[in-house]
mmCIF file with all atom_site columns, C-alpha atoms in Angstrom:
data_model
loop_
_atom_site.group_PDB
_atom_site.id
_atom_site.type_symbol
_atom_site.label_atom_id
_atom_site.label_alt_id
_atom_site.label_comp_id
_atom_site.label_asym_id
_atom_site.label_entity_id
_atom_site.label_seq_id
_atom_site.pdbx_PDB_ins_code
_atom_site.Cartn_x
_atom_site.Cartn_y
_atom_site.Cartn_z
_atom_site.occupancy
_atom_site.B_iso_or_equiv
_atom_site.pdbx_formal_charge
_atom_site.auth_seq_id
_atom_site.auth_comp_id
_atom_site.auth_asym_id
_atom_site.auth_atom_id
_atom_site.pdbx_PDB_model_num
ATOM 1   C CA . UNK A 1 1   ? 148.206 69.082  58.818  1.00 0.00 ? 39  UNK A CA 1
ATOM 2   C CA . UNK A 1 2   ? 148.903 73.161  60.222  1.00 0.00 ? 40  UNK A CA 1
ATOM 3   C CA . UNK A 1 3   ? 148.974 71.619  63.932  1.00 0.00 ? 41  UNK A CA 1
ATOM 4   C CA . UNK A 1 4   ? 149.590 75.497  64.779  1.00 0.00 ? 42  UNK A CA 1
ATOM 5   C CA . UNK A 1 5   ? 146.182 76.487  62.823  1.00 0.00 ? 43  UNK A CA 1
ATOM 6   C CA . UNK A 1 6   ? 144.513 73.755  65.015  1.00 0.00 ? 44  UNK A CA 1
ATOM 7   C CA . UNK A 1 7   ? 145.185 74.727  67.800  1.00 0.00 ? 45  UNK A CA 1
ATOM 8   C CA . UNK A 1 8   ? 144.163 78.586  66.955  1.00 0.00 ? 46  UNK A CA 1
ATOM 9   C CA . UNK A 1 9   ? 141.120 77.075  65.848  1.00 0.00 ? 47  UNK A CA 1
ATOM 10  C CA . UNK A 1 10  ? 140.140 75.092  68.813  1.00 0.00 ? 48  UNK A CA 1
ATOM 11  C CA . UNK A 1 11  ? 140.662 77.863  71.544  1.00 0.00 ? 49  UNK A CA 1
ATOM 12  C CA . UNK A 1 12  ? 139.295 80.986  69.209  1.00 0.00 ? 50  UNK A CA 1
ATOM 13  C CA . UNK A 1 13  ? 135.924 81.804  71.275  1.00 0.00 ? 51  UNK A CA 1
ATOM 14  C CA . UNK A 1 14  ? 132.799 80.770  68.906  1.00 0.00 ? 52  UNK A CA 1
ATOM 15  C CA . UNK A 1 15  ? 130.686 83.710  67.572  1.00 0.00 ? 53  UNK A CA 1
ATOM 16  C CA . UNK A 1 16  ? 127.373 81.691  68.435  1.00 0.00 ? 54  UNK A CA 1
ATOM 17  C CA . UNK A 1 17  ? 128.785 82.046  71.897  1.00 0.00 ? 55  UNK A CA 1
ATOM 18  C CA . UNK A 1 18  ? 128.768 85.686  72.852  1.00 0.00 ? 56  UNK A CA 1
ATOM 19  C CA . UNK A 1 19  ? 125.473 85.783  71.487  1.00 0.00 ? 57  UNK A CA 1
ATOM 20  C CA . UNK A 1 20  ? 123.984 83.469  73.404  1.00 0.00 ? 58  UNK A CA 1
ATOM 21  C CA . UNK A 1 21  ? 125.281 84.912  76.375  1.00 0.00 ? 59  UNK A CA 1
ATOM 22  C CA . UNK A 1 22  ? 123.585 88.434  75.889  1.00 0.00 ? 60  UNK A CA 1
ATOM 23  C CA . UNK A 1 23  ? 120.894 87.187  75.006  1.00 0.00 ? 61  UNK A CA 1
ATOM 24  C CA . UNK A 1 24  ? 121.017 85.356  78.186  1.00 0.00 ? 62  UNK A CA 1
ATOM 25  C CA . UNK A 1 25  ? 121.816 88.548  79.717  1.00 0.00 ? 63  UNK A CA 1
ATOM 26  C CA . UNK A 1 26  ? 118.768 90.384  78.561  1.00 0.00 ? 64  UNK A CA 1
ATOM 27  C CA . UNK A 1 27  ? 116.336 87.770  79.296  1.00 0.00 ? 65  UNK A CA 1
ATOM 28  C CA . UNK A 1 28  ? 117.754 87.808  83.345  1.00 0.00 ? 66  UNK A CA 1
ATOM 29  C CA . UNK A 1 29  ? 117.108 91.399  82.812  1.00 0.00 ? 67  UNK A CA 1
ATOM 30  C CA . UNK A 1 30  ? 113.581 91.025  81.411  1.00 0.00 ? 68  UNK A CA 1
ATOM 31  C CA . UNK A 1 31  ? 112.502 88.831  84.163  1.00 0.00 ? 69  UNK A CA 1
ATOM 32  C CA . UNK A 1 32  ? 114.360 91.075  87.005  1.00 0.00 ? 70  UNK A CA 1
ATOM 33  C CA . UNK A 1 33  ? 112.314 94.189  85.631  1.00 0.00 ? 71  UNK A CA 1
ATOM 34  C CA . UNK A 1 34  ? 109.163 91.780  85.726  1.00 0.00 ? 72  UNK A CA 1
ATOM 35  C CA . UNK A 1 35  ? 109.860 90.984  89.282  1.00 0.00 ? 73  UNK A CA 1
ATOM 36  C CA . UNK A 1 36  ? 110.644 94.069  90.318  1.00 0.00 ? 74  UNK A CA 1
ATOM 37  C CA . UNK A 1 37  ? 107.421 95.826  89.070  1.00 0.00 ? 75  UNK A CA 1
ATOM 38  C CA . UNK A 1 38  ? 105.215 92.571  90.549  1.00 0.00 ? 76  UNK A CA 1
ATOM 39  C CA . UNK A 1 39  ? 106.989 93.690  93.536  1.00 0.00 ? 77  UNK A CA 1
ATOM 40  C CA . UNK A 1 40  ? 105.880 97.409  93.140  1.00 0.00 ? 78  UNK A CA 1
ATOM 41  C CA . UNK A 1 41  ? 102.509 95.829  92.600  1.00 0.00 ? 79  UNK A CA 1
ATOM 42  C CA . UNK A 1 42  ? 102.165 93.579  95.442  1.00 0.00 ? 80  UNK A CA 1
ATOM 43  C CA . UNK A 1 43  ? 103.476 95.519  98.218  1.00 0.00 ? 81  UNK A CA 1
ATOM 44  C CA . UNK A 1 44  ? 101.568 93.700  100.577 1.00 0.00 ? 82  UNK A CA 1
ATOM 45  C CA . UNK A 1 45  ? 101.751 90.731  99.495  1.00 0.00 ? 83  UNK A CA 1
ATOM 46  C CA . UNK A 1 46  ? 105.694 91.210  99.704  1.00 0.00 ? 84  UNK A CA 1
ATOM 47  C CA . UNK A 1 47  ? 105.988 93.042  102.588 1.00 0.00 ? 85  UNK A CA 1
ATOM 48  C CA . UNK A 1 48  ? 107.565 95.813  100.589 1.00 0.00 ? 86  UNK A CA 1
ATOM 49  C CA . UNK A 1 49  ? 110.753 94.676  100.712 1.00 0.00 ? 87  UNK A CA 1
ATOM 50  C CA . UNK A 1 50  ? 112.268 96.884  98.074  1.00 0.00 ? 88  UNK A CA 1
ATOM 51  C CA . UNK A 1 51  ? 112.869 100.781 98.742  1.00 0.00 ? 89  UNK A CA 1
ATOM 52  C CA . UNK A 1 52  ? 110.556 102.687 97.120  1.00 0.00 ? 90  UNK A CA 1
ATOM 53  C CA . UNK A 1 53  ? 112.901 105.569 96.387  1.00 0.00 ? 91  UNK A CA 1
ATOM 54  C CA . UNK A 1 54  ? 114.643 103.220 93.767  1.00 0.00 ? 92  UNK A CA 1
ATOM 55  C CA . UNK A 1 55  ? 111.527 104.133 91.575  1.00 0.00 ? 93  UNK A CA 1
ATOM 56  C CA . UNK A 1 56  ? 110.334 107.714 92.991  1.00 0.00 ? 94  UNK A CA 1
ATOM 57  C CA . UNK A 1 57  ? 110.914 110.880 95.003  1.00 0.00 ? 95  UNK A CA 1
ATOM 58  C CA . UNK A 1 58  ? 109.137 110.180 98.464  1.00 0.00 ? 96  UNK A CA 1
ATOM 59  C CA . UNK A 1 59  ? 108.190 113.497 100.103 1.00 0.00 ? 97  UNK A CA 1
ATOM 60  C CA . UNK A 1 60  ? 109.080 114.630 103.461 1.00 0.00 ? 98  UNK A CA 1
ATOM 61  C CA . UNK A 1 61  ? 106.179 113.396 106.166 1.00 0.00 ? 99  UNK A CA 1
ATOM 62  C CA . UNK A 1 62  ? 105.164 116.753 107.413 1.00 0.00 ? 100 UNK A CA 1
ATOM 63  C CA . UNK A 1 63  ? 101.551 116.704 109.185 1.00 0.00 ? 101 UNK A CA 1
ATOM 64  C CA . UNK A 1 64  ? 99.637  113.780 110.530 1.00 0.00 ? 102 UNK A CA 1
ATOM 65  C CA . UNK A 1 65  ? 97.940  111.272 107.914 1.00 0.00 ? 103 UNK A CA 1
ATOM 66  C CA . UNK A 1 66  ? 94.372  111.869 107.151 1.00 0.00 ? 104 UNK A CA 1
ATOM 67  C CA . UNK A 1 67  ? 92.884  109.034 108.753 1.00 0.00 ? 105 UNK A CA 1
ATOM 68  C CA . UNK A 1 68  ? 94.818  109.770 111.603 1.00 0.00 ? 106 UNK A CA 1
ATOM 69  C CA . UNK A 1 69  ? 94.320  113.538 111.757 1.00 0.00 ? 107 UNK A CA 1
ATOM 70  C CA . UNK A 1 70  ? 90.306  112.695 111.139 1.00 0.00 ? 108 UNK A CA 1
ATOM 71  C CA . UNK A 1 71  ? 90.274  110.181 114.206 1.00 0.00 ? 109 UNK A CA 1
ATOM 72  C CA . UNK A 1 72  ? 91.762  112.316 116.348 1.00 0.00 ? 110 UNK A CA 1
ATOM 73  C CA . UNK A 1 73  ? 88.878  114.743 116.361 1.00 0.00 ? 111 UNK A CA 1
ATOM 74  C CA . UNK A 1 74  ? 86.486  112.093 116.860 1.00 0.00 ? 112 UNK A CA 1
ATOM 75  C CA . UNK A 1 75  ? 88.443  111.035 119.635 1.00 0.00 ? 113 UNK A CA 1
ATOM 76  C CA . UNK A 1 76  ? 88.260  114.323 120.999 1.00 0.00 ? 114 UNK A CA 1
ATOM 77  C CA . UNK A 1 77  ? 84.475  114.773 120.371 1.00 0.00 ? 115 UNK A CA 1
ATOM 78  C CA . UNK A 1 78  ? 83.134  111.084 121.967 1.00 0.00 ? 116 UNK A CA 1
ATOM 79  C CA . UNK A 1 79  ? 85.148  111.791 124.701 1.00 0.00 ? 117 UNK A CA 1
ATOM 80  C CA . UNK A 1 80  ? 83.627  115.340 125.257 1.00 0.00 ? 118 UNK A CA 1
ATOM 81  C CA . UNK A 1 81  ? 80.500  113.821 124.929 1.00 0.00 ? 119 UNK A CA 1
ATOM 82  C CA . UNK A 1 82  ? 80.996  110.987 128.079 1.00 0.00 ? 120 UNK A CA 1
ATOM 83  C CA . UNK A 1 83  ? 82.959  114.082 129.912 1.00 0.00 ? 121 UNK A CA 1
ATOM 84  C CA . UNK A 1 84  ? 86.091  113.855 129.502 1.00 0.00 ? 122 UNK A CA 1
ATOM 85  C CA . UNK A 1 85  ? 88.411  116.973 127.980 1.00 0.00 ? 123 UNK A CA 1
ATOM 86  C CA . UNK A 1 86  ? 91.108  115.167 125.925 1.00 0.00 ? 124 UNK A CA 1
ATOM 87  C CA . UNK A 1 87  ? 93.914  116.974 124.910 1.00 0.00 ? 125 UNK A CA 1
ATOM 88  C CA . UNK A 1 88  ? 96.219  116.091 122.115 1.00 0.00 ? 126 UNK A CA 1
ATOM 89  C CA . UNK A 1 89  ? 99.776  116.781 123.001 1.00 0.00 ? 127 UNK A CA 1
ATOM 90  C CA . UNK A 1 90  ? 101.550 115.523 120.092 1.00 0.00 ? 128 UNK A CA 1
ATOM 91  C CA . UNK A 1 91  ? 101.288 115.000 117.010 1.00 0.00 ? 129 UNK A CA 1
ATOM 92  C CA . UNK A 1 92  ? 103.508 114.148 114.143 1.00 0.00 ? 130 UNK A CA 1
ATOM 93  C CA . UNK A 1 93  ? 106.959 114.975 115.006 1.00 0.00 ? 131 UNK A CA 1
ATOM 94  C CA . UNK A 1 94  ? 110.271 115.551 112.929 1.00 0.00 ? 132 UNK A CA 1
ATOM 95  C CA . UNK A 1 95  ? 112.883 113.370 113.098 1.00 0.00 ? 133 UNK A CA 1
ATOM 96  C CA . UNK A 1 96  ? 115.197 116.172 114.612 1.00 0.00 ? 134 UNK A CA 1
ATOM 97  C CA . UNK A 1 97  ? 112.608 116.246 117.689 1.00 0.00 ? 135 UNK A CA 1
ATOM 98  C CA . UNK A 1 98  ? 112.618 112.702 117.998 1.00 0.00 ? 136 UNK A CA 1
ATOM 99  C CA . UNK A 1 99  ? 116.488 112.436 118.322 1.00 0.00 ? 137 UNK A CA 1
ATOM 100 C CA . UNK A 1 100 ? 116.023 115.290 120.968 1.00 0.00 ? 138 UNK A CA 1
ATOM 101 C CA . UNK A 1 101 ? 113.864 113.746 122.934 1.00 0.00 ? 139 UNK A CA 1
ATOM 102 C CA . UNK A 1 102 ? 116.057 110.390 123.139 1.00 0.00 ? 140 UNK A CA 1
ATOM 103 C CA . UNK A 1 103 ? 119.005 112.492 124.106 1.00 0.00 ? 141 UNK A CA 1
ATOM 104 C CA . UNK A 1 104 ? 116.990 113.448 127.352 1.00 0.00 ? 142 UNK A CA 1
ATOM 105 C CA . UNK A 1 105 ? 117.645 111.215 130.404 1.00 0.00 ? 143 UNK A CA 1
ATOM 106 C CA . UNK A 1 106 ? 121.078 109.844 128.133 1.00 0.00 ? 144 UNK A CA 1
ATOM 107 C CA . UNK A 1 107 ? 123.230 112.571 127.076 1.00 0.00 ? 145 UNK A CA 1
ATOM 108 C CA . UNK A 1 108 ? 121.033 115.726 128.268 1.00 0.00 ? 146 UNK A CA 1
ATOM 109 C CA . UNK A 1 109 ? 118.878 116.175 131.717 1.00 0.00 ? 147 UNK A CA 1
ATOM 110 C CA . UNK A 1 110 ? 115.550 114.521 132.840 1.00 0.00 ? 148 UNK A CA 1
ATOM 111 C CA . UNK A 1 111 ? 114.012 111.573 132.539 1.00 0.00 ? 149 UNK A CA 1
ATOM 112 C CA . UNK A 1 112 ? 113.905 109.026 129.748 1.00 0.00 ? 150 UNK A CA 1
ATOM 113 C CA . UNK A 1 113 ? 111.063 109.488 127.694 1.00 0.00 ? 151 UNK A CA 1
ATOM 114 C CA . UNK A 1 114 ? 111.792 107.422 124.379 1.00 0.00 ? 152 UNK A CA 1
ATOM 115 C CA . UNK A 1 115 ? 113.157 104.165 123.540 1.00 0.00 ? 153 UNK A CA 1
ATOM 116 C CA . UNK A 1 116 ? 113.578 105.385 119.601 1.00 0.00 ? 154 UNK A CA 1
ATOM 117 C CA . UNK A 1 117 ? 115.787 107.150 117.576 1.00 0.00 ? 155 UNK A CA 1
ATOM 118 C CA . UNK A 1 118 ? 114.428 109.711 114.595 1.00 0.00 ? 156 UNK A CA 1
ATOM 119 C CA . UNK A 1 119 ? 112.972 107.857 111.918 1.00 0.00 ? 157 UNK A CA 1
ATOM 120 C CA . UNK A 1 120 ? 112.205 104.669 114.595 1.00 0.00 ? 158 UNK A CA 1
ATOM 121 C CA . UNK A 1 121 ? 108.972 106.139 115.702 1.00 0.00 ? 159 UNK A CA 1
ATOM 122 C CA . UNK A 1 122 ? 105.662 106.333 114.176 1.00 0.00 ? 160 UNK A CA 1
ATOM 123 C CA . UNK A 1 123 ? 105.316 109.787 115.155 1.00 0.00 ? 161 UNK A CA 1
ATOM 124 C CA . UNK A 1 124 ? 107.926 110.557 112.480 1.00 0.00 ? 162 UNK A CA 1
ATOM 125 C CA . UNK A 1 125 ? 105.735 109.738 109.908 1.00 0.00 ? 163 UNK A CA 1
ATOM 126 C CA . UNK A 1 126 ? 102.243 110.992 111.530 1.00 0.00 ? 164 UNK A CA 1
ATOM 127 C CA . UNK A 1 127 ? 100.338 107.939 112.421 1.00 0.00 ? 165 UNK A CA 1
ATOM 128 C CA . UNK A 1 128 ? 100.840 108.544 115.896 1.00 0.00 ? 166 UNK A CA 1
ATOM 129 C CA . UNK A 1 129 ? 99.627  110.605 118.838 1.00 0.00 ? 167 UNK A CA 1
ATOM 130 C CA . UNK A 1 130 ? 100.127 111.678 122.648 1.00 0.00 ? 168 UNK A CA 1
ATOM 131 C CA . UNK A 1 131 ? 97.341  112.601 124.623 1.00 0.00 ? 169 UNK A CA 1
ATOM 132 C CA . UNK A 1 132 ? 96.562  113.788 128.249 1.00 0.00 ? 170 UNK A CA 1
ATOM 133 C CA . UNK A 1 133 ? 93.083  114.769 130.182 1.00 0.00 ? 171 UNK A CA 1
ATOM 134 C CA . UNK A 1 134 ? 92.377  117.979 131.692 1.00 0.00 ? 172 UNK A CA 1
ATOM 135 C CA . UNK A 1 135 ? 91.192  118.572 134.928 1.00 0.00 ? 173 UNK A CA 1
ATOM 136 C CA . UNK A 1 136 ? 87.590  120.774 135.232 1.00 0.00 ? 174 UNK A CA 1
ATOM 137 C CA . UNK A 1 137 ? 90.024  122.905 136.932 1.00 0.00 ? 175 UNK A CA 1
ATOM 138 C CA . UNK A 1 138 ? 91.774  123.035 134.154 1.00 0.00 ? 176 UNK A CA 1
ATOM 139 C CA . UNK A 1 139 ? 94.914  121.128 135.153 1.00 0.00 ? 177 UNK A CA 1
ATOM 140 C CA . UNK A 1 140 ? 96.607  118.638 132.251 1.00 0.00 ? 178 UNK A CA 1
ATOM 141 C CA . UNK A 1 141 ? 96.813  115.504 133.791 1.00 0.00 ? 179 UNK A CA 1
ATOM 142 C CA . UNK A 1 142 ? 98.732  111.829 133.002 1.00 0.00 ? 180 UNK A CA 1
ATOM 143 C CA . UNK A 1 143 ? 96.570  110.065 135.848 1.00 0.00 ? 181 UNK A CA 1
ATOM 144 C CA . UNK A 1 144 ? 95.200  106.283 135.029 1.00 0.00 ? 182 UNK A CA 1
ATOM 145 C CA . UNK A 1 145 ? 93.329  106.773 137.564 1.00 0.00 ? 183 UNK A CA 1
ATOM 146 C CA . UNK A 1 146 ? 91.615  109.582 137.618 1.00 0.00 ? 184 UNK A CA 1
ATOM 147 C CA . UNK A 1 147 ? 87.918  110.031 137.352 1.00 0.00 ? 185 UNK A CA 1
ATOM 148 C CA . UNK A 1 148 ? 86.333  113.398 136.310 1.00 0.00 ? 186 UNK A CA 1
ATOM 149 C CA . UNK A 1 149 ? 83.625  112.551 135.231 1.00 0.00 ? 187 UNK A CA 1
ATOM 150 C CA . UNK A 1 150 ? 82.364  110.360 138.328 1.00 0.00 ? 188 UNK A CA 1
ATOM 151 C CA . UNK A 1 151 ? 80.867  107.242 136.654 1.00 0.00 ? 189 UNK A CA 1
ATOM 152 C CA . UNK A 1 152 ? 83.189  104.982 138.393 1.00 0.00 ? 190 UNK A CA 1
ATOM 153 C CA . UNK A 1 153 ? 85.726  104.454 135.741 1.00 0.00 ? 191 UNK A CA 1
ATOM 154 C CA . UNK A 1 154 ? 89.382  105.992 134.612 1.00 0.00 ? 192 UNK A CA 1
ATOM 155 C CA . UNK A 1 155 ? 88.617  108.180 132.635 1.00 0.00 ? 193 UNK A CA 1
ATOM 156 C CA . UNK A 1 156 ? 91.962  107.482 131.166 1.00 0.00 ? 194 UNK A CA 1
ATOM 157 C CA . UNK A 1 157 ? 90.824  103.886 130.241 1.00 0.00 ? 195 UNK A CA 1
ATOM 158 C CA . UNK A 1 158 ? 87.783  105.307 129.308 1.00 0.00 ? 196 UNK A CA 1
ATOM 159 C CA . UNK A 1 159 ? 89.721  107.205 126.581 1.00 0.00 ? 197 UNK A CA 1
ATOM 160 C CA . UNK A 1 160 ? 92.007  104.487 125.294 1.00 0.00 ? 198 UNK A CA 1
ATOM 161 C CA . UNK A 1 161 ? 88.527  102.727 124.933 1.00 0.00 ? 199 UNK A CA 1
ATOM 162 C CA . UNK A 1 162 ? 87.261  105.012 122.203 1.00 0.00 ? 200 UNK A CA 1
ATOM 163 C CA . UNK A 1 163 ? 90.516  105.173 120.887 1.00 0.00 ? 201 UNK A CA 1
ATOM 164 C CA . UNK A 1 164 ? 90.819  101.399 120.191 1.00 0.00 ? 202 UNK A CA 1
ATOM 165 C CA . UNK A 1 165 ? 86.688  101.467 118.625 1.00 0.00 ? 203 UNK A CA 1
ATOM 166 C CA . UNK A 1 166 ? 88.279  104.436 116.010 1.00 0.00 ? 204 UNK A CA 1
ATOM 167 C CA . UNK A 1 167 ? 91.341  101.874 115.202 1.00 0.00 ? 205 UNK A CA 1
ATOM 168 C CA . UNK A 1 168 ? 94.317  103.275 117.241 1.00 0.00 ? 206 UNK A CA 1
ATOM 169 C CA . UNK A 1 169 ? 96.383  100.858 119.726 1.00 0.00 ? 207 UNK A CA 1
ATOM 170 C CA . UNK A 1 170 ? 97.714  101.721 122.460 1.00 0.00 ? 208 UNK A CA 1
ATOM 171 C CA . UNK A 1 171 ? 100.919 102.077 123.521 1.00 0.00 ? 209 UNK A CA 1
ATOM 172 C CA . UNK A 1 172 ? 99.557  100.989 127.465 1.00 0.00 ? 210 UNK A CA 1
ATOM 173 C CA . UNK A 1 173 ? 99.470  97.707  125.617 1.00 0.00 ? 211 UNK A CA 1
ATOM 174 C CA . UNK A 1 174 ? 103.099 97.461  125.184 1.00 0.00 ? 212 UNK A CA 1
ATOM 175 C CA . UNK A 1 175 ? 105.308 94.961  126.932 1.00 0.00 ? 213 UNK A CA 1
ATOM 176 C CA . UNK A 1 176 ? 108.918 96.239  128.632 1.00 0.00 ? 214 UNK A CA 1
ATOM 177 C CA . UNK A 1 177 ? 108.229 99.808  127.914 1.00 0.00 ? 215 UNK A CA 1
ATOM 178 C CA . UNK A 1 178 ? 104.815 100.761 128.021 1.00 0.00 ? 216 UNK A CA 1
ATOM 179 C CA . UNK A 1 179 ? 103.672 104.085 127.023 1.00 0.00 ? 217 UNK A CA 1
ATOM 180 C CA . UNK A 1 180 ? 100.562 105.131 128.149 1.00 0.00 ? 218 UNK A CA 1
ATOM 181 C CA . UNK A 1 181 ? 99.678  108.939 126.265 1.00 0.00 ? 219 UNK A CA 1
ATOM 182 C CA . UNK A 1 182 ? 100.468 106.666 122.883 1.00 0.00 ? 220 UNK A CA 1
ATOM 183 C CA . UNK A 1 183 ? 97.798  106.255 120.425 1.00 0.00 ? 221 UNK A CA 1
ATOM 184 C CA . UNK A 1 184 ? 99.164  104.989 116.637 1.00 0.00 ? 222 UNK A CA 1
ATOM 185 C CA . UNK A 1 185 ? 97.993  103.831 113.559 1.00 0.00 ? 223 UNK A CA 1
ATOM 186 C CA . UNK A 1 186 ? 100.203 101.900 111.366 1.00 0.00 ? 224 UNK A CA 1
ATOM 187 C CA . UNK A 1 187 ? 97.782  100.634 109.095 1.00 0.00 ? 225 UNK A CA 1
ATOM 188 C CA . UNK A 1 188 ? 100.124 97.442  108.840 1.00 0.00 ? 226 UNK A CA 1
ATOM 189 C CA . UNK A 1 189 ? 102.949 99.167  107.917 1.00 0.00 ? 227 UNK A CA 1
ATOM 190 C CA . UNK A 1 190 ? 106.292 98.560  109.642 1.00 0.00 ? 228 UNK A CA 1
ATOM 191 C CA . UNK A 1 191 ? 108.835 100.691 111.076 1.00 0.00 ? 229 UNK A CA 1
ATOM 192 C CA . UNK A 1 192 ? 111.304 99.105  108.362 1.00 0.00 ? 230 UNK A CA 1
ATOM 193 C CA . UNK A 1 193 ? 109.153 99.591  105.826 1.00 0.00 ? 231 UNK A CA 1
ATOM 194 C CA . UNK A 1 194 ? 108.473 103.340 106.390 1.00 0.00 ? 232 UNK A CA 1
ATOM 195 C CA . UNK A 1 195 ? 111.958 104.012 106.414 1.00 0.00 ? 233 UNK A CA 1
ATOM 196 C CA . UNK A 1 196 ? 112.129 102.291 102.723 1.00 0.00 ? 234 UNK A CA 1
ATOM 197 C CA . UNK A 1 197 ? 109.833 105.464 101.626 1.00 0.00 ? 235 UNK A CA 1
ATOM 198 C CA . UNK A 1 198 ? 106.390 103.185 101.522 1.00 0.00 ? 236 UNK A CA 1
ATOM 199 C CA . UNK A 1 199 ? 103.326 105.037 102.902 1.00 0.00 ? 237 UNK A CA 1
ATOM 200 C CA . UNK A 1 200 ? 99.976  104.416 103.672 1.00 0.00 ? 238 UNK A CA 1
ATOM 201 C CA . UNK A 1 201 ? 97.524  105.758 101.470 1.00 0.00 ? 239 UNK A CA 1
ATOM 202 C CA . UNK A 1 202 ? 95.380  108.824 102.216 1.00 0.00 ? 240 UNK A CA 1
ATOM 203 C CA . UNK A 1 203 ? 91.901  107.435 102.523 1.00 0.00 ? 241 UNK A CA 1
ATOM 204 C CA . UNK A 1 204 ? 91.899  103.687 104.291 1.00 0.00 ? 242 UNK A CA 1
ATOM 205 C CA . UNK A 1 205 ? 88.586  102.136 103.887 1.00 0.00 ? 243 UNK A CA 1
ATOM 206 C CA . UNK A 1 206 ? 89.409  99.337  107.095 1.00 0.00 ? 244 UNK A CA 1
ATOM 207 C CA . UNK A 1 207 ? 89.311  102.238 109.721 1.00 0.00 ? 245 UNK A CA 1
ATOM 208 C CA . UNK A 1 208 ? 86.399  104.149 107.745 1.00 0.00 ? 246 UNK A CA 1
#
C-alpha cells in the first residue's frame, strides 16, 4: 500500500463539502433577508430597531408634521374661543438651532434653556411646539398663573388642557426638568428611533 497516497487522500478537503457549506451560506442569507424585511414590516411590533437608511434615502425634516401643524391651529382657535390669545413660538427647529440653544447658559451667555443636543429633541423633527399667551395689552407672557380671561382659572392650564384633548403632552408633566411652553407629539416614536430615519406617517388616524 502508497502510505504517501493515503495520507493525501485522507486530508484532501471533500468536494461534497464546500458545497454544502454555500449552500449553507445562502440559506443564512435567505432567512437574514426574510428577517430583515419582517422587520421593515413590523416596525412597531419591533420597535424599529434597524436604521431605515440601510434601505432608503430619508429626507431632511423641514416643517412641522401634518397632524401636528393641523392641531396647532385648533389649539389656537378653542383657545380664542374660551379667551385666551395663544401664541406659537416655535415650531420645528433645525438641528443647528437646537445645538445653539444648548450652548446658551454652557459655553455662551444666559440662562439654560435645553437639556438636548440637535437631533435629541422632538422639535428637530416637527412634532413639537412652544407656546406663550398674550396679554389684552398685548404683552407675551410665560405666567402659570395668569388669568385673562377672568373665569377663575390659569389660563395657562387652561391651554395645556385643550392641548392634551387634541393629543399633545406636555412638557409641565415632566419630572427633573420640566418645561412648561412644550407641547409634542411623538406618535410613539422614540428619540432613538427618529434618529434611525423612521417617521411617523402623514395622516394618523389615533389623534384624528
Amino acid at each position: 500500500m502508497n502510505t504517501a497516497n493515503h495520507d493525501t487522500a485522507a486530508t484532501r478537503p471533500r468536494a461534497g463539502t464546500g458545497r454544502k457549506r454555500r449552500r449553507a451560506l445562502l440559506v443564512w442569507a435567505a432567512v437574514l433577508a426574510i428577517a430583515v424585511v419582517y422587520l421593515l414590516m413590523n416596525a412597531g411590533t419591533f420597535g424599529r430597531l434597524l436604521p431605515i437608511q440601510w434601505f432608503r434615502d430619508v429626507p431632511p425634516v423641514s416643517r412641522l408634521h401634518p397632524v401636528v401643524a393641523e392641531k396647532k391651529d385648533k389649539l389656537v382657535a378653542l383657545s380664542k374661543k374660551i379667551g385666551i390669545d395663544v401664541v406659537i413660538t416655535d415650531g420645528f427647529r433645525s438641528s443647528d438651532a437646537q445645538d445653539a440653544l444648548y450652548r446658551q447658559g454652557r459655553s455662551e451667555g444666559g440662562p439654560i434653556v435645553t437639556q438636548v443636543k440637535g437631533g435629541e429633541s422632538y422639535h428637530n423633527y416637527g412634532l413639537a411646539i412652544d407656546f406663550a399667551i398674550k396679554t389684552r395689552a398685548g404683552k407675551v407672557i410665560w405666567d402659570l398663573k395668569y388669568d385673562g380671561n377672568g373665569n377663575g382659572e390659569a389660563d395657562w392650564m387652561e391651554v395645556v388642557a385643550i392641548a392634551k384633548e387634541l393629543g399633545f403632552s406636555w412638557g409641565g408633566d415632566w419630572k427633573g426638568f420640566p418645561d412648561n411652553p412644550h407641547l409634542q407629539m411623538d406618535f410613539g416614536y422614540s428619540i432613538a428611533e427618529l434618529q434611525r430615519g423612521w417617521r411617523p406617517p402623514d395622516r394618523i388616524s389615533a389623534v384624528e
